[in-house]
Every structure is written in structure tokens, then in C-alpha cells.
Amino acid sequence: LIQAPDDNANWYALRQSGIVVRFPNQASANALTSVLNIEDRVEFNGGETGLLGIAFHPQFATNRYVYFYYMGLNAGDDLESRVARYQFAANGTIDKNSELILLRFNQPYSNHNGGQLAFGNDGFLYIASGDGGSGGDPQQNGQNKNNLLGKILRIDVDNPANGKNYGIPTDNPFANSGGSPEIWAYGLRNPWRFSFDSET
């Protein structure tokens, strides 16, 4: 459940199956408007997979960008996490055909998928990924600095580089060596929600 930056007229809510709905920020609100349906792309098994995260770009008022974290199936029918950018259309719905996948990585199991997305005050997009699932992190992904599972990732969506649809902030811990450059924090189990300290 989220509002767009500098706009408290509406609330947006995710449904895990792959639907985004909107309703007015009024006590009398009694109806939902569907603004996006990507159930055909989202893999939802009734458990922890599905459409899991949403974040509006800080300059949403001008660029109309919104970002999602969801689970899908790759070409080999294996589970993967996707971080994708969409754009709002003039009629207030989200253009399904505007999808730009920024990041994708495989998920070995159907639980511990993480899912939170949020922009920090630094303008970078933070992404929570779970350790890949099962129980007890059998693949030891959380401590593996060479994959993106069990981490908080941090990317620059405004300055793509090196043939990718995003850039790497220069002060990421492994921006230059020693691990996957997207990693901001590692050793996590299933950070399905996080927030920023409102004081600092």
C-alpha cells in the first residue's frame, strides 16, 4: 500500500497475483480501479512468490516511472526475481507494454524471495532479496558476495552503464572489486520489508 510522491489523492495497492489497484484517499471510498494487470508475467503459487514490491520514482510527477519487484519464470521455466520499470499512461493506468526489466536473478526455491523496493534520499533504488529459500539457507547464499540472494541491493536507475539498464553507485561496498557491485548489505535471510530511518 503506497502513495505516489507529493500526491496524497490516491492509494495504490498490490495484489500478489500481479494486479495493481487504486482507490481515492477518502473515508467514503468504496471502489477499486485496476491500473495494471501482469498476472500473465507473475509467478504466484499462493505462498511467498508473486508481485511483491512497488516504488515510485522520486521525480514521478515529471517522468511517471514506477518500479516493481516480482517473481516470474525464465526461458527454462525456472523461478526468477525481476526488477522492472513501468510508465503511467495519460489516463492514469500503468502501461503494461512499457516494461523495462532492469535486473533479473534466479531463485532456487519458492520462498524467501524478499521483495521490498524503496528509493533512498540519495535517489538510488534499494532492493531486498531473500536468501533463495528452503530452510537454513542450504546454498549459503546470504554470505556469498558473488550472488544477489540474501542481500539489500542498491542501484542507480537514472544513469545506466556498462550495457545494463542501471548503474552502480560508486560508494557501493563492492563497486570496484570483491563481490557483486549491486550489493549494499549481505548476510540476510528474508528481508521482505525494510524502511529508512525518518530521523536521519
PDB file of C-alpha atoms in Angstrom:
ATOM      1  CA  LEU A   1       0.000   0.000   0.000  1.00  0.00           C
ATOM      2  CA  ILE A   2       1.661   3.214  -1.165  1.00  0.00           C
ATOM      3  CA  GLN A   3       1.090   6.749  -2.366  1.00  0.00           C
ATOM      4  CA  ALA A   4       2.897   8.496  -5.192  1.00  0.00           C
ATOM      5  CA  PRO A   5       5.397  11.223  -4.190  1.00  0.00           C
ATOM      6  CA  ASP A   6       3.758  14.581  -3.440  1.00  0.00           C
ATOM      7  CA  ASP A   7       0.316  13.169  -4.218  1.00  0.00           C
ATOM      8  CA  ASN A   8      -1.981  12.122  -1.393  1.00  0.00           C
ATOM      9  CA  ALA A   9      -5.114  11.968  -3.527  1.00  0.00           C
ATOM     10  CA  ASN A  10      -4.909   8.192  -4.062  1.00  0.00           C
ATOM     11  CA  TRP A  11      -3.634   4.966  -2.586  1.00  0.00           C
ATOM     12  CA  TYR A  12      -2.157   2.161  -4.680  1.00  0.00           C
ATOM     13  CA  ALA A  13      -2.208  -1.444  -3.531  1.00  0.00           C
ATOM     14  CA  LEU A  14      -0.526  -4.573  -4.851  1.00  0.00           C
ATOM     15  CA  ARG A  15      -2.166  -7.928  -5.189  1.00  0.00           C
ATOM     16  CA  GLN A  16       0.319 -10.763  -5.097  1.00  0.00           C
ATOM     17  CA  SER A  17      -1.211 -12.380  -8.164  1.00  0.00           C
ATOM     18  CA  GLY A  18       0.012  -9.487 -10.315  1.00  0.00           C
ATOM     19  CA  ILE A  19      -2.605  -6.743 -10.113  1.00  0.00           C
ATOM     20  CA  VAL A  20      -2.249  -3.111  -9.008  1.00  0.00           C
ATOM     21  CA  VAL A  21      -5.359  -1.258  -7.869  1.00  0.00           C
ATOM     22  CA  ARG A  22      -6.063   2.352  -6.918  1.00  0.00           C
ATOM     23  CA  PHE A  23      -8.629   3.957  -4.663  1.00  0.00           C
ATOM     24  CA  PRO A  24      -9.160   7.584  -3.584  1.00  0.00           C
ATOM     25  CA  ASN A  25      -7.814   8.766  -0.253  1.00  0.00           C
ATOM     26  CA  GLN A  26     -11.268   9.377   1.154  1.00  0.00           C
ATOM     27  CA  ALA A  27     -13.183   7.824   4.004  1.00  0.00           C
ATOM     28  CA  SER A  28     -16.099   7.289   1.627  1.00  0.00           C
ATOM     29  CA  ALA A  29     -14.036   5.329  -0.926  1.00  0.00           C
ATOM     30  CA  ASN A  30     -15.910   2.147  -1.818  1.00  0.00           C
ATOM     31  CA  ALA A  31     -14.493   1.027  -5.160  1.00  0.00           C
ATOM     32  CA  LEU A  32     -11.173  -0.085  -6.635  1.00  0.00           C
ATOM     33  CA  THR A  33      -9.776   0.824 -10.040  1.00  0.00           C
ATOM     34  CA  SER A  34      -7.420  -1.676 -11.663  1.00  0.00           C
ATOM     35  CA  VAL A  35      -4.403   0.170 -13.084  1.00  0.00           C
ATOM     36  CA  LEU A  36      -2.178  -2.778 -14.076  1.00  0.00           C
ATOM     37  CA  ASN A  37      -2.623  -6.497 -14.632  1.00  0.00           C
ATOM     38  CA  ILE A  38       0.520  -8.557 -15.252  1.00  0.00           C
ATOM     39  CA  GLU A  39      -0.769 -11.885 -13.971  1.00  0.00           C
ATOM     40  CA  ASP A  40       0.487 -13.411 -17.226  1.00  0.00           C
ATOM     41  CA  ARG A  41       4.084 -12.483 -16.227  1.00  0.00           C
ATOM     42  CA  VAL A  42       3.942 -13.016 -12.479  1.00  0.00           C
ATOM     43  CA  GLU A  43       4.532 -16.444 -10.975  1.00  0.00           C
ATOM     44  CA  PHE A  44       2.331 -16.753  -7.895  1.00  0.00           C
ATOM     45  CA  ASN A  45       1.898 -20.102  -6.161  1.00  0.00           C
ATOM     46  CA  GLY A  46      -0.193 -18.949  -3.218  1.00  0.00           C
ATOM     47  CA  GLY A  47       2.845 -18.704  -0.950  1.00  0.00           C
ATOM     48  CA  GLU A  48       5.700 -16.201  -0.908  1.00  0.00           C
ATOM     49  CA  THR A  49       6.105 -15.623  -4.655  1.00  0.00           C
ATOM     50  CA  GLY A  50       4.174 -13.122  -6.770  1.00  0.00           C
ATOM     51  CA  LEU A  51       4.132  -9.354  -7.172  1.00  0.00           C
ATOM     52  CA  LEU A  52       5.959  -8.238  -4.045  1.00  0.00           C
ATOM     53  CA  GLY A  53       7.211  -4.667  -4.234  1.00  0.00           C
ATOM     54  CA  ILE A  54       6.468  -1.219  -5.671  1.00  0.00           C
ATOM     55  CA  ALA A  55       8.353   2.091  -5.642  1.00  0.00           C
ATOM     56  CA  PHE A  56       7.560   5.360  -7.355  1.00  0.00           C
ATOM     57  CA  HIS A  57      10.458   7.295  -8.854  1.00  0.00           C
ATOM     58  CA  PRO A  58      11.277  10.400  -6.765  1.00  0.00           C
ATOM     59  CA  GLN A  59      10.567  12.512  -9.891  1.00  0.00           C
ATOM     60  CA  PHE A  60       7.367  10.630 -10.643  1.00  0.00           C
ATOM     61  CA  ALA A  61       5.453  13.866 -11.245  1.00  0.00           C
ATOM     62  CA  THR A  62       7.528  14.515 -14.364  1.00  0.00           C
ATOM     63  CA  ASN A  63       8.738  11.096 -15.608  1.00  0.00           C
ATOM     64  CA  ARG A  64       5.752   8.955 -14.495  1.00  0.00           C
ATOM     65  CA  TYR A  65       8.006   5.976 -13.683  1.00  0.00           C
ATOM     66  CA  VAL A  66       7.065   3.249 -11.225  1.00  0.00           C
ATOM     67  CA  TYR A  67       9.146   0.177 -10.341  1.00  0.00           C
ATOM     68  CA  PHE A  68       8.082  -3.333  -9.391  1.00  0.00           C
ATOM     69  CA  TYR A  69       9.696  -6.419  -7.901  1.00  0.00           C
ATOM     70  CA  TYR A  70       8.033  -9.645  -8.912  1.00  0.00           C
ATOM     71  CA  MET A  71       8.664 -13.324  -9.425  1.00  0.00           C
ATOM     72  CA  GLY A  72       8.462 -14.802 -12.892  1.00  0.00           C
ATOM     73  CA  LEU A  73       9.623 -17.812 -14.876  1.00  0.00           C
ATOM     74  CA  ASN A  74      12.659 -17.601 -17.166  1.00  0.00           C
ATOM     75  CA  ALA A  75      13.011 -19.293 -20.560  1.00  0.00           C
ATOM     76  CA  GLY A  76      13.840 -22.582 -18.826  1.00  0.00           C
ATOM     77  CA  ASP A  77      10.730 -22.365 -16.602  1.00  0.00           C
ATOM     78  CA  ASP A  78      12.900 -21.671 -13.560  1.00  0.00           C
ATOM     79  CA  LEU A  79      11.854 -19.137 -10.942  1.00  0.00           C
ATOM     80  CA  GLU A  80      13.500 -15.720 -11.100  1.00  0.00           C
ATOM     81  CA  SER A  81      13.237 -12.323  -9.438  1.00  0.00           C
ATOM     82  CA  ARG A  82      12.693  -9.309 -11.662  1.00  0.00           C
ATOM     83  CA  VAL A  83      13.010  -5.603 -11.011  1.00  0.00           C
ATOM     84  CA  ALA A  84      11.156  -3.749 -13.750  1.00  0.00           C
ATOM     85  CA  ARG A  85      10.253  -0.182 -14.623  1.00  0.00           C
ATOM     86  CA  TYR A  86       6.849   0.792 -15.984  1.00  0.00           C
ATOM     87  CA  GLN A  87       5.343   4.095 -17.042  1.00  0.00           C
ATOM     88  CA  PHE A  88       1.964   5.563 -16.287  1.00  0.00           C
ATOM     89  CA  ALA A  89      -0.228   6.413 -19.261  1.00  0.00           C
ATOM     90  CA  ALA A  90      -2.139   9.674 -19.651  1.00  0.00           C
ATOM     91  CA  ASN A  91      -5.357   8.006 -18.476  1.00  0.00           C
ATOM     92  CA  GLY A  92      -3.883   7.116 -15.067  1.00  0.00           C
ATOM     93  CA  THR A  93      -3.312   3.429 -15.757  1.00  0.00           C
ATOM     94  CA  ILE A  94       0.121   1.806 -15.969  1.00  0.00           C
ATOM     95  CA  ASP A  95       1.183   0.920 -19.492  1.00  0.00           C
ATOM     96  CA  LYS A  96       1.721  -2.845 -19.500  1.00  0.00           C
ATOM     97  CA  ASN A  97       3.741  -2.618 -22.709  1.00  0.00           C
ATOM     98  CA  SER A  98       6.200  -0.105 -21.238  1.00  0.00           C
ATOM     99  CA  GLU A  99       8.010  -2.730 -19.137  1.00  0.00           C
ATOM    100  CA  LEU A 100      11.787  -2.374 -18.969  1.00  0.00           C
ATOM    101  CA  ILE A 101      13.461  -5.123 -16.940  1.00  0.00           C
ATOM    102  CA  LEU A 102      16.385  -3.644 -15.044  1.00  0.00           C
ATOM    103  CA  LEU A 103      17.549  -6.665 -13.131  1.00  0.00           C
ATOM    104  CA  ARG A 104      16.767 -10.363 -13.008  1.00  0.00           C
ATOM    105  CA  PHE A 105      18.290 -13.208 -10.998  1.00  0.00           C
ATOM    106  CA  ASN A 106      17.375 -16.830 -10.373  1.00  0.00           C
ATOM    107  CA  GLN A 107      15.589 -18.059  -7.265  1.00  0.00           C
ATOM    108  CA  PRO A 108      16.359 -21.678  -6.321  1.00  0.00           C
ATOM    109  CA  TYR A 109      13.206 -22.141  -4.193  1.00  0.00           C
ATOM    110  CA  SER A 110       9.731 -20.616  -3.977  1.00  0.00           C
ATOM    111  CA  ASN A 111      10.191 -18.994  -0.571  1.00  0.00           C
ATOM    112  CA  HIS A 112      12.458 -16.328   0.940  1.00  0.00           C
ATOM    113  CA  ASN A 113      12.128 -14.120  -2.120  1.00  0.00           C
ATOM    114  CA  GLY A 114      12.389 -10.752  -0.340  1.00  0.00           C
ATOM    115  CA  GLY A 115      10.503  -8.136  -2.314  1.00  0.00           C
ATOM    116  CA  GLN A 116      10.717  -4.639  -0.849  1.00  0.00           C
ATOM    117  CA  LEU A 117      11.688  -1.745  -3.132  1.00  0.00           C
ATOM    118  CA  ALA A 118      12.334   1.826  -1.993  1.00  0.00           C
ATOM    119  CA  PHE A 119      14.177   4.911  -3.116  1.00  0.00           C
ATOM    120  CA  GLY A 120      16.527   6.422  -0.578  1.00  0.00           C
ATOM    121  CA  ASN A 121      17.113  10.124  -0.056  1.00  0.00           C
ATOM    122  CA  ASP A 122      20.227   9.591  -2.184  1.00  0.00           C
ATOM    123  CA  GLY A 123      17.996   8.879  -5.188  1.00  0.00           C
ATOM    124  CA  PHE A 124      19.163   5.265  -5.502  1.00  0.00           C
ATOM    125  CA  LEU A 125      16.831   2.268  -5.627  1.00  0.00           C
ATOM    126  CA  TYR A 126      17.198  -0.241  -2.782  1.00  0.00           C
ATOM    127  CA  ILE A 127      16.044  -3.817  -3.405  1.00  0.00           C
ATOM    128  CA  ALA A 128      15.531  -6.532  -0.794  1.00  0.00           C
ATOM    129  CA  SER A 129      16.285 -10.080  -1.956  1.00  0.00           C
ATOM    130  CA  GLY A 130      15.800 -13.175   0.182  1.00  0.00           C
ATOM    131  CA  ASP A 131      18.392 -15.924   0.529  1.00  0.00           C
ATOM    132  CA  GLY A 132      16.653 -18.119  -2.049  1.00  0.00           C
ATOM    133  CA  GLY A 133      14.585 -20.249   0.274  1.00  0.00           C
ATOM    134  CA  SER A 134      14.219 -23.793   1.506  1.00  0.00           C
ATOM    135  CA  GLY A 135      15.313 -23.683   5.166  1.00  0.00           C
ATOM    136  CA  GLY A 136      18.567 -22.660   6.789  1.00  0.00           C
ATOM    137  CA  ASP A 137      19.993 -21.225   3.557  1.00  0.00           C
ATOM    138  CA  PRO A 138      21.346 -24.572   2.289  1.00  0.00           C
ATOM    139  CA  GLN A 139      23.215 -22.916  -0.586  1.00  0.00           C
ATOM    140  CA  GLN A 140      24.795 -20.345   1.768  1.00  0.00           C
ATOM    141  CA  ASN A 141      23.641 -17.538  -0.478  1.00  0.00           C
ATOM    142  CA  GLY A 142      23.387 -14.924   2.249  1.00  0.00           C
ATOM    143  CA  GLN A 143      27.139 -14.946   2.867  1.00  0.00           C
ATOM    144  CA  ASN A 144      28.097 -15.332  -0.784  1.00  0.00           C
ATOM    145  CA  LYS A 145      29.197 -11.927  -2.035  1.00  0.00           C
ATOM    146  CA  ASN A 146      29.143 -13.155  -5.635  1.00  0.00           C
ATOM    147  CA  ASN A 147      25.371 -13.560  -5.975  1.00  0.00           C
ATOM    148  CA  LEU A 148      22.392 -11.309  -5.296  1.00  0.00           C
ATOM    149  CA  LEU A 149      20.465 -13.543  -2.866  1.00  0.00           C
ATOM    150  CA  GLY A 150      20.134 -12.667   0.808  1.00  0.00           C
ATOM    151  CA  LYS A 151      21.057  -9.039   0.214  1.00  0.00           C
ATOM    152  CA  ILE A 152      19.975  -5.450   0.080  1.00  0.00           C
ATOM    153  CA  LEU A 153      20.914  -4.232  -3.392  1.00  0.00           C
ATOM    154  CA  ARG A 154      21.430  -0.588  -4.371  1.00  0.00           C
ATOM    155  CA  ILE A 155      21.363   0.622  -7.967  1.00  0.00           C
ATOM    156  CA  ASP A 156      21.260   3.878  -9.915  1.00  0.00           C
ATOM    157  CA  VAL A 157      18.216   3.818 -12.197  1.00  0.00           C
ATOM    158  CA  ASP A 158      18.946   7.238 -13.698  1.00  0.00           C
ATOM    159  CA  ASN A 159      22.419   6.558 -15.072  1.00  0.00           C
ATOM    160  CA  PRO A 160      22.591   3.175 -16.839  1.00  0.00           C
ATOM    161  CA  ALA A 161      26.101   1.993 -17.672  1.00  0.00           C
ATOM    162  CA  ASN A 162      28.132  -0.955 -18.950  1.00  0.00           C
ATOM    163  CA  GLY A 163      25.361  -2.266 -21.169  1.00  0.00           C
ATOM    164  CA  LYS A 164      22.874  -2.647 -18.296  1.00  0.00           C
ATOM    165  CA  ASN A 165      19.634  -0.821 -17.612  1.00  0.00           C
ATOM    166  CA  TYR A 166      21.049   0.630 -14.387  1.00  0.00           C
ATOM    167  CA  GLY A 167      24.292   1.965 -12.995  1.00  0.00           C
ATOM    168  CA  ILE A 168      26.319   1.168  -9.875  1.00  0.00           C
ATOM    169  CA  PRO A 169      26.693   3.884  -7.219  1.00  0.00           C
ATOM    170  CA  THR A 170      30.414   4.488  -6.750  1.00  0.00           C
ATOM    171  CA  ASP A 171      30.213   4.086  -2.968  1.00  0.00           C
ATOM    172  CA  ASN A 172      28.614   0.635  -3.036  1.00  0.00           C
ATOM    173  CA  PRO A 173      30.871  -1.667  -0.955  1.00  0.00           C
ATOM    174  CA  PHE A 174      31.881  -3.862  -3.908  1.00  0.00           C
ATOM    175  CA  ALA A 175      31.587  -1.287  -6.677  1.00  0.00           C
ATOM    176  CA  ASN A 176      35.141  -1.939  -7.791  1.00  0.00           C
ATOM    177  CA  SER A 177      36.105  -5.400  -6.538  1.00  0.00           C
ATOM    178  CA  GLY A 178      35.462  -8.245  -4.125  1.00  0.00           C
ATOM    179  CA  GLY A 179      31.840  -9.064  -4.881  1.00  0.00           C
ATOM    180  CA  SER A 180      28.752  -8.256  -6.921  1.00  0.00           C
ATOM    181  CA  PRO A 181      28.739  -4.475  -7.330  1.00  0.00           C
ATOM    182  CA  GLU A 182      24.977  -4.188  -6.747  1.00  0.00           C
ATOM    183  CA  ILE A 183      25.321  -5.337  -3.112  1.00  0.00           C
ATOM    184  CA  TRP A 184      24.738  -2.783  -0.363  1.00  0.00           C
ATOM    185  CA  ALA A 185      24.340  -5.228   2.548  1.00  0.00           C
ATOM    186  CA  TYR A 186      24.641  -9.004   2.754  1.00  0.00           C
ATOM    187  CA  GLY A 187      24.103 -11.898   5.145  1.00  0.00           C
ATOM    188  CA  LEU A 188      20.319 -11.536   5.288  1.00  0.00           C
ATOM    189  CA  ARG A 189      17.611 -14.183   5.493  1.00  0.00           C
ATOM    190  CA  ASN A 190      14.414 -12.808   4.003  1.00  0.00           C
ATOM    191  CA  PRO A 191      14.157  -9.013   4.169  1.00  0.00           C
ATOM    192  CA  TRP A 192      10.659  -8.841   2.722  1.00  0.00           C
ATOM    193  CA  ARG A 193      10.167  -5.337   4.194  1.00  0.00           C
ATOM    194  CA  PHE A 194      12.502  -2.533   5.237  1.00  0.00           C
ATOM    195  CA  SER A 195      12.299   1.220   5.755  1.00  0.00           C
ATOM    196  CA  PHE A 196      14.583   4.226   6.148  1.00  0.00           C
ATOM    197  CA  ASP A 197      15.141   5.985   9.461  1.00  0.00           C
ATOM    198  CA  SER A 198      12.867   9.016   9.276  1.00  0.00           C
ATOM    199  CA  GLU A 199      15.095  10.973  11.676  1.00  0.00           C
ATOM    200  CA  THR A 200      18.435  10.541   9.915  1.00  0.00           C
TER     201      THR A 200
END
